[in-house]
mmCIF file of C-alpha atoms in Angstrom:
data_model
loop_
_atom_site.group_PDB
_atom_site.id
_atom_site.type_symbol
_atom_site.label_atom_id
_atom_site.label_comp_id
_atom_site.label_asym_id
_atom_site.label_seq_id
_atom_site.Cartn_x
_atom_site.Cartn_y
_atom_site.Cartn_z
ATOM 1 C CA UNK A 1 17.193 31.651 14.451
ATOM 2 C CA UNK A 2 17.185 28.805 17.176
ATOM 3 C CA UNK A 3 13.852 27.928 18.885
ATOM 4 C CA UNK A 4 12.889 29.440 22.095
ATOM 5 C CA UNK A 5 13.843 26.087 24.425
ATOM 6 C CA UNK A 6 10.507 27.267 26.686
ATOM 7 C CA UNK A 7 8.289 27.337 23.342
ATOM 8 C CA UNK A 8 9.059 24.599 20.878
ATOM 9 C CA UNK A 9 8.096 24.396 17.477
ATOM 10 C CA UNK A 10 4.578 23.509 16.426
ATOM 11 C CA UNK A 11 4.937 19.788 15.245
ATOM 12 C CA UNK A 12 4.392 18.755 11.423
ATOM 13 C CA UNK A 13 3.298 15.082 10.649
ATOM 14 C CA UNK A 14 7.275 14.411 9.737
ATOM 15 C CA UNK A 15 8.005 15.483 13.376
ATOM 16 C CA UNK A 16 6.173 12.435 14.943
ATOM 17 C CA UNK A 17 8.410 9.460 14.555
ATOM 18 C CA UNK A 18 5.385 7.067 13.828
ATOM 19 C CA UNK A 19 4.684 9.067 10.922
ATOM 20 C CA UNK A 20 5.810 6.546 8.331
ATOM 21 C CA UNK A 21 5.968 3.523 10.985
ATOM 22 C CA UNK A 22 2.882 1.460 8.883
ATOM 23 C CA UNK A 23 5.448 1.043 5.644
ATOM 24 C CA UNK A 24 7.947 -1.039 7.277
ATOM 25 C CA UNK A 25 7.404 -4.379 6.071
ATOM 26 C CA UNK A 26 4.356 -6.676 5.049
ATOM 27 C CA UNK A 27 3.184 -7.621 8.846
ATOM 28 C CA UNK A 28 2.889 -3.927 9.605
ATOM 29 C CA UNK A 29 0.206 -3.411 7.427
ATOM 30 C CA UNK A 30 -2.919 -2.280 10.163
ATOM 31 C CA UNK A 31 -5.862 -5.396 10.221
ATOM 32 C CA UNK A 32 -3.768 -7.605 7.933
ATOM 33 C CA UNK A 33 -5.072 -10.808 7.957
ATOM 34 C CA UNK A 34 -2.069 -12.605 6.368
ATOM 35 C CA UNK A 35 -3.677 -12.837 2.928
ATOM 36 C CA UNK A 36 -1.822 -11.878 -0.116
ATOM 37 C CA UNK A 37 -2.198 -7.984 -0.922
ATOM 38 C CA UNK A 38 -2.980 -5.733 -3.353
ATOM 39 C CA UNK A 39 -2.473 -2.192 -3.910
ATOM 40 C CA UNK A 40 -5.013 0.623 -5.222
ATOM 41 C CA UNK A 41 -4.928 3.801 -6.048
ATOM 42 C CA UNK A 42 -7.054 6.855 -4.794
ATOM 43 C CA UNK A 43 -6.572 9.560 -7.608
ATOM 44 C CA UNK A 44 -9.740 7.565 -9.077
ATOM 45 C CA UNK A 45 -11.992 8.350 -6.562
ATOM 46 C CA UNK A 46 -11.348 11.693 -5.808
ATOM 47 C CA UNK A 47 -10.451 13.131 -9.291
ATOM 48 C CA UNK A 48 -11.093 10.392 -11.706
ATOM 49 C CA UNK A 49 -14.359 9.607 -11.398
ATOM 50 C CA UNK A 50 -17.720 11.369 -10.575
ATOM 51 C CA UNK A 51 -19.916 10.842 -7.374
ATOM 52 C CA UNK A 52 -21.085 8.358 -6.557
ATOM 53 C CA UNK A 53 -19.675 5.878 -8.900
ATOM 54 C CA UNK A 54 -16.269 6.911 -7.686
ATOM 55 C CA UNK A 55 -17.173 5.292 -4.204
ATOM 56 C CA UNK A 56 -19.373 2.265 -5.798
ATOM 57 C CA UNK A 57 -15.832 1.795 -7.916
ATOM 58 C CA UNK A 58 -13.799 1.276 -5.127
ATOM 59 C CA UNK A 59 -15.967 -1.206 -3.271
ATOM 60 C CA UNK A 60 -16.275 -3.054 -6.000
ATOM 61 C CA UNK A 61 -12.806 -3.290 -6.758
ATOM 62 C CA UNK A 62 -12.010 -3.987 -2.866
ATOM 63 C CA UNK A 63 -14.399 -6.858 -3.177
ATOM 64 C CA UNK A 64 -13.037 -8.084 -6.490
ATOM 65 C CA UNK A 65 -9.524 -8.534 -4.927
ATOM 66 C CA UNK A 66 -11.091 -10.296 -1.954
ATOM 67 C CA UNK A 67 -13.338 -12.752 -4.441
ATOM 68 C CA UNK A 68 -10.000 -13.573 -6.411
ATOM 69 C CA UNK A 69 -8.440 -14.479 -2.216
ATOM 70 C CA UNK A 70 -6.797 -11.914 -1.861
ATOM 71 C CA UNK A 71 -7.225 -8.803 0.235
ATOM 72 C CA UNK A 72 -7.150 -4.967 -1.256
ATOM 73 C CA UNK A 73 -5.906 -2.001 0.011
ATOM 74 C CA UNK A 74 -6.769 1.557 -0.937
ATOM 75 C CA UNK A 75 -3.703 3.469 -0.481
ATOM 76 C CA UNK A 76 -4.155 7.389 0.455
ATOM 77 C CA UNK A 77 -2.538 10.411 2.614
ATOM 78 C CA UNK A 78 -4.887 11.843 5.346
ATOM 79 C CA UNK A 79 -3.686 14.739 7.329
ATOM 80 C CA UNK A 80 0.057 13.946 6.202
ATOM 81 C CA UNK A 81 0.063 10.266 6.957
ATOM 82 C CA UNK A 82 0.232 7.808 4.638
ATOM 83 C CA UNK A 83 -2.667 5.146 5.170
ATOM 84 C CA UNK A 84 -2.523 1.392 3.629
ATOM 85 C CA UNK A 85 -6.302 1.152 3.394
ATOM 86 C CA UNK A 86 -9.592 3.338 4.297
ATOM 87 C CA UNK A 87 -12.673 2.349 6.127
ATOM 88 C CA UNK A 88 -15.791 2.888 4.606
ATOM 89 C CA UNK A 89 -16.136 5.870 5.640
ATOM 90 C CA UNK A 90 -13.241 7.285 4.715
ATOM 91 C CA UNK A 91 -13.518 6.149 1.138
ATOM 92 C CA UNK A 92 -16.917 7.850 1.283
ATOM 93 C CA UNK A 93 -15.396 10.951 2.236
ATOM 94 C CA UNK A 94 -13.195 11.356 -0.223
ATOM 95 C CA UNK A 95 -15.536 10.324 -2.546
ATOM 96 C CA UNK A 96 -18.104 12.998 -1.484
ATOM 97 C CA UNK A 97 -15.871 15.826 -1.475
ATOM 98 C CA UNK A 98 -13.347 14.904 -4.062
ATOM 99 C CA UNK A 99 -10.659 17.423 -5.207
ATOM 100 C CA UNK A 100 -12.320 19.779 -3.655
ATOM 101 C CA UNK A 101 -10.549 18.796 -0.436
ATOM 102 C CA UNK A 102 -7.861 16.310 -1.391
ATOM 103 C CA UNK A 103 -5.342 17.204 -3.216
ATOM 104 C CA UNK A 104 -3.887 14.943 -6.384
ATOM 105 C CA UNK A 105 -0.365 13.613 -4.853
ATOM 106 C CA UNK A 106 2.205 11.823 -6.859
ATOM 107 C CA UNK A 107 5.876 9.932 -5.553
ATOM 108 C CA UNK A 108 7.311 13.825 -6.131
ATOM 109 C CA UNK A 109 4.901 15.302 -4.119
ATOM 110 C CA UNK A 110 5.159 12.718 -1.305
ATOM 111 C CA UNK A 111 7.420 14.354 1.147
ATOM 112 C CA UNK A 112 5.319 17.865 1.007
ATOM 113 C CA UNK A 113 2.716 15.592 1.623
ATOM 114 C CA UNK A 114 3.810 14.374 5.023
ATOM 115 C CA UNK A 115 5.551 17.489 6.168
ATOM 116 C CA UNK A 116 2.879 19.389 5.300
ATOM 117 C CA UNK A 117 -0.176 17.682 6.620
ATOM 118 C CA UNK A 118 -1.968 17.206 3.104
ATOM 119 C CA UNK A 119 -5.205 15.398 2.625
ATOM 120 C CA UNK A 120 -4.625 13.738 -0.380
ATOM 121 C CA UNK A 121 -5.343 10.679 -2.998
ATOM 122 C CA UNK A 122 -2.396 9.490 -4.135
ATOM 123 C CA UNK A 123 -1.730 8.480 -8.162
ATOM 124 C CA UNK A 124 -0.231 5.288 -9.807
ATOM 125 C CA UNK A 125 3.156 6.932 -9.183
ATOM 126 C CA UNK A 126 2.570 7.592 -5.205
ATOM 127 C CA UNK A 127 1.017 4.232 -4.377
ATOM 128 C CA UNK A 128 2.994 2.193 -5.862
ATOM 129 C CA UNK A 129 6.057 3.890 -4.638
ATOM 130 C CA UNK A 130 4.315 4.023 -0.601
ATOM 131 C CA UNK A 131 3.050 -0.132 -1.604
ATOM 132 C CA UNK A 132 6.484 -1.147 -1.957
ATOM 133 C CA UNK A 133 7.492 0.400 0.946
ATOM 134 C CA UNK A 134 5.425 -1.806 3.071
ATOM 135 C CA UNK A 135 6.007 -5.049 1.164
ATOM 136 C CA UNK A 136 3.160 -5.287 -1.231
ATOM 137 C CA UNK A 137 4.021 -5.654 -4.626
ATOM 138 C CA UNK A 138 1.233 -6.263 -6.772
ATOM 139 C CA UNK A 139 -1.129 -3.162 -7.802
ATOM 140 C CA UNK A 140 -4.390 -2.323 -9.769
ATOM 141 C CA UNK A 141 -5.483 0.793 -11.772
ATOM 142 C CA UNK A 142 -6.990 1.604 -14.598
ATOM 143 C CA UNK A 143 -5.045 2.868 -17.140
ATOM 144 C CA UNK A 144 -1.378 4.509 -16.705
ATOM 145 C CA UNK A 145 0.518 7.769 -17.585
ATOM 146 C CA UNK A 146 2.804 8.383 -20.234
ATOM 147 C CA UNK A 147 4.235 9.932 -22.983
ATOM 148 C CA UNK A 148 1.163 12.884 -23.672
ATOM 149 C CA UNK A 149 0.843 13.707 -27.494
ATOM 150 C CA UNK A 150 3.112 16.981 -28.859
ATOM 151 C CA UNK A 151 5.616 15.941 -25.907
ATOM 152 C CA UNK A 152 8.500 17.330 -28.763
ATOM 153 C CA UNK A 153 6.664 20.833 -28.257
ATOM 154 C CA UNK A 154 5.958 20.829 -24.712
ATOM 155 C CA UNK A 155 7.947 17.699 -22.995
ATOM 156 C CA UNK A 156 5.444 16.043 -20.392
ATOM 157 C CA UNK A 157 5.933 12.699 -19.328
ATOM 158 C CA UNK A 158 4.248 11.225 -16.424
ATOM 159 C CA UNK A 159 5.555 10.352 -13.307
ATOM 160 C CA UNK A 160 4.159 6.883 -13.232
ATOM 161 C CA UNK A 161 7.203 5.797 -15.713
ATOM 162 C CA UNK A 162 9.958 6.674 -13.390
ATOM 163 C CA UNK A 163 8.429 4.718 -10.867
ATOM 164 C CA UNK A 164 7.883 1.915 -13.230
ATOM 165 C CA UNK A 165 11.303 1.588 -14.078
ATOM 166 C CA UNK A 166 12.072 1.812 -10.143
ATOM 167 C CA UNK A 167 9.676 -0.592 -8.571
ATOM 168 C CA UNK A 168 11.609 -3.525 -9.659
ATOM 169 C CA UNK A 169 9.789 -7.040 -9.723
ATOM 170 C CA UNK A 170 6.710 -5.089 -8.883
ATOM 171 C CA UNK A 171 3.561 -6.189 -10.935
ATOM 172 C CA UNK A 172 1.206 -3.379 -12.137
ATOM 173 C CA UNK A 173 -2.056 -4.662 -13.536
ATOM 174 C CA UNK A 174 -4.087 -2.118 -16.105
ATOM 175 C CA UNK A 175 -5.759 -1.475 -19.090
ATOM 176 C CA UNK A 176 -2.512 -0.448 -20.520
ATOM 177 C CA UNK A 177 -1.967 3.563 -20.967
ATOM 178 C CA UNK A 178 -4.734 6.091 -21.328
ATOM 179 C CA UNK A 179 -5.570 6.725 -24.972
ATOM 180 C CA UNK A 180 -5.231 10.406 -24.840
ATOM 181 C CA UNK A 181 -1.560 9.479 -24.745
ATOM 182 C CA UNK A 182 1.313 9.115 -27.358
ATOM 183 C CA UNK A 183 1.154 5.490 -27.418
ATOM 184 C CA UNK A 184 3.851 4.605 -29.548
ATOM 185 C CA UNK A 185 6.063 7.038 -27.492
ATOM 186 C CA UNK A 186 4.872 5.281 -24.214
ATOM 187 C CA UNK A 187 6.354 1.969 -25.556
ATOM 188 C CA UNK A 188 9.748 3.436 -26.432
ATOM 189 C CA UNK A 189 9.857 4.796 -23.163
ATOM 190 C CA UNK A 190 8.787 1.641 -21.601
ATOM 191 C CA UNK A 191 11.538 -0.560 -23.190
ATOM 192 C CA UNK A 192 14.144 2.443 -23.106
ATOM 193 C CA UNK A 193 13.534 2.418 -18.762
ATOM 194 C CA UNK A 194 13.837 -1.809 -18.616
ATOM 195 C CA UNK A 195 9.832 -1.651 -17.623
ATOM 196 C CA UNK A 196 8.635 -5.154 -18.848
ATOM 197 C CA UNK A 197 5.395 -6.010 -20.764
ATOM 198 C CA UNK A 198 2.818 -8.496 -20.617
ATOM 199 C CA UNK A 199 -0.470 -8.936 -22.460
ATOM 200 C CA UNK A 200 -2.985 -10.834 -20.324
ATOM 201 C CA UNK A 201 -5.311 -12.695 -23.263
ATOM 202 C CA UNK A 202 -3.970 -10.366 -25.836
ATOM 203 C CA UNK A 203 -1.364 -10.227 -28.315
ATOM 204 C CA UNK A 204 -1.918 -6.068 -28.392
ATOM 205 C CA UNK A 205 -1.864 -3.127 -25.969
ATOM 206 C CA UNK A 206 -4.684 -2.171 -25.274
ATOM 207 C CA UNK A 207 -5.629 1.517 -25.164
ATOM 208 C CA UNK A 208 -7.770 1.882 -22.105
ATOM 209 C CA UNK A 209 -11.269 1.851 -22.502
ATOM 210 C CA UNK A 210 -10.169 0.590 -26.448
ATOM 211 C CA UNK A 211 -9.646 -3.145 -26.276
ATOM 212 C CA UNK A 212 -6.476 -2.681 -28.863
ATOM 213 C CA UNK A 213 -4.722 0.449 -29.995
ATOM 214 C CA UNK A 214 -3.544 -1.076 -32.538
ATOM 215 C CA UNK A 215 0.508 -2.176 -31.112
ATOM 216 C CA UNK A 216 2.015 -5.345 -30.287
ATOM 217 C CA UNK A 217 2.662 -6.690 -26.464
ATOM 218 C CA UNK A 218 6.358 -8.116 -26.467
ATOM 219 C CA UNK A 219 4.720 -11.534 -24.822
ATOM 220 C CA UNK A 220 1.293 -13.037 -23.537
ATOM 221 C CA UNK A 221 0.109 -15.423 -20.884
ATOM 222 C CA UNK A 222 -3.381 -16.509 -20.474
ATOM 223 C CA UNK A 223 -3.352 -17.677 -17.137
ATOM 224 C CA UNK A 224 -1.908 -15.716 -13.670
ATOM 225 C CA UNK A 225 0.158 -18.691 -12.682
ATOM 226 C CA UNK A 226 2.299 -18.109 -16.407
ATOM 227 C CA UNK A 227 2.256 -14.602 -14.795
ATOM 228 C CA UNK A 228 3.703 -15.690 -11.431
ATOM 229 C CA UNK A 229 6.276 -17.569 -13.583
ATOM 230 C CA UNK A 230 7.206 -14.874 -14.778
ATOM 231 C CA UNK A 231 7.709 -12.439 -12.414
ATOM 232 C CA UNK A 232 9.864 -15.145 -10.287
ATOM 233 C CA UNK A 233 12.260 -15.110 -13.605
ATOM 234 C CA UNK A 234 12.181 -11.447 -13.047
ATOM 235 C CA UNK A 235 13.518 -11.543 -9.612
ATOM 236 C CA UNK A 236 15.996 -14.306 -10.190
ATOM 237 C CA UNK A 237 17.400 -12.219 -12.869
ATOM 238 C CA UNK A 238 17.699 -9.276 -10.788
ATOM 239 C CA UNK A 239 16.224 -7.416 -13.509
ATOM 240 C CA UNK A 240 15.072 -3.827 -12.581
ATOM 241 C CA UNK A 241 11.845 -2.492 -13.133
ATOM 242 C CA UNK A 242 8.183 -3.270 -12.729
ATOM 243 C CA UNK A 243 6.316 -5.674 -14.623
ATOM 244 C CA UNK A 244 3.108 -4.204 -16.555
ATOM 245 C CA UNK A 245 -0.195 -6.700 -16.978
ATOM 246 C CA UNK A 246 -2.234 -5.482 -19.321
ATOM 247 C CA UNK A 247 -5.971 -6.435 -19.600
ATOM 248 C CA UNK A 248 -8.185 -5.532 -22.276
ATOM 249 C CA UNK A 249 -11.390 -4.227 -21.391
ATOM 250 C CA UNK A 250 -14.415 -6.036 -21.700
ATOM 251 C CA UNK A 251 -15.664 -6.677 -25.227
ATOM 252 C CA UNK A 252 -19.588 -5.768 -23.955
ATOM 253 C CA UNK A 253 -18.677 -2.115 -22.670
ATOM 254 C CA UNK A 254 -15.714 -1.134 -24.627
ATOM 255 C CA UNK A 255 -16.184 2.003 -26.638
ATOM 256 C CA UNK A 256 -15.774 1.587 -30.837
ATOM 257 C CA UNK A 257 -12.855 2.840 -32.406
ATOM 258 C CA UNK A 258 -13.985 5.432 -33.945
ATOM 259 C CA UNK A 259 -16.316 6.817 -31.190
ATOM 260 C CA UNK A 260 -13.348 6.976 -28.897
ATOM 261 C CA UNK A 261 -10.754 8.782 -31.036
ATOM 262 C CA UNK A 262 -13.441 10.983 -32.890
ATOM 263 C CA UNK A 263 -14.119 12.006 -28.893
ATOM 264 C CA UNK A 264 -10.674 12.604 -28.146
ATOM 265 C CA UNK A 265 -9.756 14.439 -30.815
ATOM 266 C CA UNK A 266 -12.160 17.140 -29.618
ATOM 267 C CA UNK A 267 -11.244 16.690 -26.333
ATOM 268 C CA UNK A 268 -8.281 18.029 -26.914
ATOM 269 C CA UNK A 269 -8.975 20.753 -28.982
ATOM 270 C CA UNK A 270 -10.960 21.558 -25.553
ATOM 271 C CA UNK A 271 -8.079 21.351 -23.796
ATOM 272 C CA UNK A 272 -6.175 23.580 -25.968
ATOM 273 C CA UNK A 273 -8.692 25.928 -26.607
ATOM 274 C CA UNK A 274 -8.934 26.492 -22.557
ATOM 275 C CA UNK A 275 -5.130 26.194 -21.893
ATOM 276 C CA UNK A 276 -5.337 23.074 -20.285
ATOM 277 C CA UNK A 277 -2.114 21.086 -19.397
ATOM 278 C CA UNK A 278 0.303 19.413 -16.685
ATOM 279 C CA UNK A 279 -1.570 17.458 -14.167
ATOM 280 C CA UNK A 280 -4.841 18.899 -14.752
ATOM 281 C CA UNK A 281 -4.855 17.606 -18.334
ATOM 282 C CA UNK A 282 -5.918 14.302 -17.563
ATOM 283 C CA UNK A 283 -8.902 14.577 -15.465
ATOM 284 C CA UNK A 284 -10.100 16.790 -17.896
ATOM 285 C CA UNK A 285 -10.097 14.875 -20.891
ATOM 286 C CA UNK A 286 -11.714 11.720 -18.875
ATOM 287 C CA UNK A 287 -14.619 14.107 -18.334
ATOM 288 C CA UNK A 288 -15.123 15.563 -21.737
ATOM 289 C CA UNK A 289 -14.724 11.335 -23.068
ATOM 290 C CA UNK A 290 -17.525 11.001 -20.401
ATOM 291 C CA UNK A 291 -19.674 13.762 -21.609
ATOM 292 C CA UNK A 292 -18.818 13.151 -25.082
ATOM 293 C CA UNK A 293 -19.601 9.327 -25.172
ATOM 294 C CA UNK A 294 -23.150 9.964 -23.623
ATOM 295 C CA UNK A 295 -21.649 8.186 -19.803
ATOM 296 C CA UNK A 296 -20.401 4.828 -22.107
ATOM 297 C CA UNK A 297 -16.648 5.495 -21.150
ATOM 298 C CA UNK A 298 -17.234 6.152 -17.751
ATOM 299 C CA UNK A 299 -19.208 2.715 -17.919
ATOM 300 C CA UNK A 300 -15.953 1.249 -19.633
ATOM 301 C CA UNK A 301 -13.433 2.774 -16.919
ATOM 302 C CA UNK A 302 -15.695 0.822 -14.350
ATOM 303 C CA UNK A 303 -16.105 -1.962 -15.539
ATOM 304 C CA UNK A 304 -12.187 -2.179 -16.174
ATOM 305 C CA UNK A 305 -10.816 -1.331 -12.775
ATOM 306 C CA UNK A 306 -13.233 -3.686 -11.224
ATOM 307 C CA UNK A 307 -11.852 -6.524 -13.899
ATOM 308 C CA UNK A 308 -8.121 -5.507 -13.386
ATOM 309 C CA UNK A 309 -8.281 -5.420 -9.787
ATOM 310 C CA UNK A 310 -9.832 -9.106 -9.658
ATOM 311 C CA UNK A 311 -6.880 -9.940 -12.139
ATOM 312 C CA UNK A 312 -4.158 -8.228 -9.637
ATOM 313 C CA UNK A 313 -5.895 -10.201 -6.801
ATOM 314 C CA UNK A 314 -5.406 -13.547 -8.673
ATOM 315 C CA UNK A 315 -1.780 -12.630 -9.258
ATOM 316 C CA UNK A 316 -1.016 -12.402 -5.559
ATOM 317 C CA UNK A 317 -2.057 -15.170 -4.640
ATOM 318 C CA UNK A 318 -0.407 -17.283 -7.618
ATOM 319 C CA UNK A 319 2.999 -15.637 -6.438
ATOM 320 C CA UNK A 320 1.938 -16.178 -3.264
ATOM 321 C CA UNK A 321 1.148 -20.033 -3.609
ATOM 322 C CA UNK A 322 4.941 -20.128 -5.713
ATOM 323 C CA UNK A 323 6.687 -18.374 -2.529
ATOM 324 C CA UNK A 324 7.791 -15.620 -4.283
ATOM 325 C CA UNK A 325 5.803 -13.151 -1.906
#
C-alpha cells in the first residue's frame, strides 16, 4: 500500500539524510581538534562494568589517550545515530542506567540500530566497523571475542573476528581475548581470517586479566614506533585485515593463574546450570569472575583498559608522526 501523499510516513533516523553524515571522513569528526584519534568502545560501560567504575573507566581511559597526545573518542548509538564521542554527561548516563536502557549493539545489529532509533553501546565489532568509517583507525578495549569453549557442540564465534579480518590496516590494541574463551581456537581463527598479531613487551598472548595464557605471539615490538613500522608494511602490502596489539596486564593487579581459571571454571558451570549463552554469556561470566575473585578482576579489567588505551593513544600519534594517518 502507497502512502497517503496528504499524510506521510512518520520518519525513522535512516529517513533523515544527516543520519550517518559524521562518518564521512577524518575532518568530520564533531570538535576535532586535528589530533590523532582513537577509538573506544561503549559495551564496557553499559554492560561490562558495574556503576560507577564503568563511568570512572571511561574518563580515565579518555584522559589516558589524551596524556599519550592523542585525543579519544567514545563511540555509541543514541536515538539511532551513531555518535563519535559523548559529553560527560552522556557517558554518565549510560553509565547510570546501563543495559537497562541501552541495548548491546554489534556491526550486525547496526542498521536496526539506525532505522530503528536504538539507544545503544556499541561492542568491539560495531565501533570499530562505525571508526573506520570516519577515518580513525586505531582502537582500544579490553579484551576481544572469539572462539567460546564447546564451539564443536554449539558453534559461537564472535562477531569481533569478522570485523577483524575486514578492518584492514586497522590497529586494535587489547589485552588479547577474554579467558573464558577457546584460546587456542581464537588463534587458528585469527591466522585462518589474515588478522595479524603483535605482542607489545611479550613474547605470549596474554589472556585478559592473565598476563600469559600460556601461547606464543607470532612477533613482538617493544616500542609503538616498531608498531607504526609495522602497520605502514601492512598497508604497503595491501594486506587485509586488522592488526591486533596485545598488552599484558599489569604485573601488580593481574589475577594468579590458578585463581582465575579455578573462577572460571565455576563460572561456567553457572552459566550452564542457568542456560546461559549467545551474547548474554559474556557479561555474565565477567560478573561471576568479579564476584568470585572478591572485586580483584574487576580491579584488573580497569587497570587494563586504562593501560591499553594510553598504548592505542601512543600508536596514533607514532603513525601519525610517520604519515601513515
Amino acid at each position: 500500500m502507497k502512502p497517503s501523499p496528504t499524510r506521510p510516513p512518520t520518519p525513522t533516523p535512516m529517513d533523515e539524510p544527516d543520519a550517518v553524515s559524521d562518518l564521512g571522513a577524518p575532518t568530520d569528526v564533531p570538535g576535532w581538534t586535528g589530533s590523532p584519534l582513537v577509538a573506544l568502545e561503549s559495551t564496557l560501560i553499559a554492560q561490562g562494568l558495574p556503576w560507577p567504575d564503568n563511568l570512572a573507566t571511561a574518563l580515565e581511559a579518555q584522559r589516558a589517550v589524551a596524556e599519550s597526545g592523542a585525543e579519544g573518542r567514545t563511540l555509541a548509538i543514541l536515538e539511532g545515530k551513531p555518535r563519535l564521542g559523548l559529553s560527560v554527561e552522556e557517558l554518565e548516563g549510560m553509565a547510570r542506567r546501563g543495559s537497562s536502557r541501552f541495548r548491546k549493539a554489534a556491526r550486525r545489529d547496526l542498521a536496526a540500530a539506525l532505522a530503528l532509533g536504538w539507544d545503544a553501546a556499541t561492542t568491539v565489532s560495531a565501533t570499530l566497523f562505525l571508526a573506520r568509517r570516519a577515518g580513525i583507525r586505531v582502537m582500544a578495549t579490553g579484551g576481544l571475542g572469539g572462539v567460546h569453549r564447546g564451539w564443536t557442540e554449539r558453534p559461537d564465534l564472535s562477531g569481533d573476528l569478522l570485523e577483524l579480518a575486514d578492518a584492514h590496516g586497522c590497529v586494535v590494541v587489547c589485552s588479547g581475548f577474554k579467558s573464558i574463551l577457546d584460546l587456542p581456537a581464537t588463534l587458528e581463527a585469527l591466522e585462518t581470517l589474515g588478522v595479524a598479531l603483535v605482542g607489545y613487551c611479550t613474547d605470549d598472548l596474554p589472556a585478559f586479566t592473565e598476563r600469559s595464557s600460556g601461547l606464543p605471539v607470532p612477533a613482538r615490538v617493544e616500542t609503538p614506533d616498531q608498531i607504526a613500522k609495522i602497520v605502514r608494511a601492512h598497508r604497503t602490502l595491501g594486506l587485509p585485515g586488522a592488526i591486533v596489539v596485545v598488552q599484558p596486564v599489569d604485573q601488580a593487579v593481574a589475577l594468579e593463574d590458578r585463581l582465575a581459571r579455578e573462577a572460571l571454571d565455576e563460572a561456567l558451570i553457572d552459566a550452564e546450570r542457568q542456560g546461559v549463552h549467545g551474547a548474554a554469556l559474556t557479561p555474565f561470566l565477567l560478573g561471576r569472575l568479579r564476584d568470585r575473585t572478591g572485586g580483584a578482576s574487576l580491579i584488573a579489567n580497569r587497570r587494563l583498559i586504562v593501560d591499553n588505551a594510553r598504548l592505542a593513544g601512543a600508536i596514533a600519534v607514532a603513525l601519525a608522526g610517520t604519515g601513515t594517518d
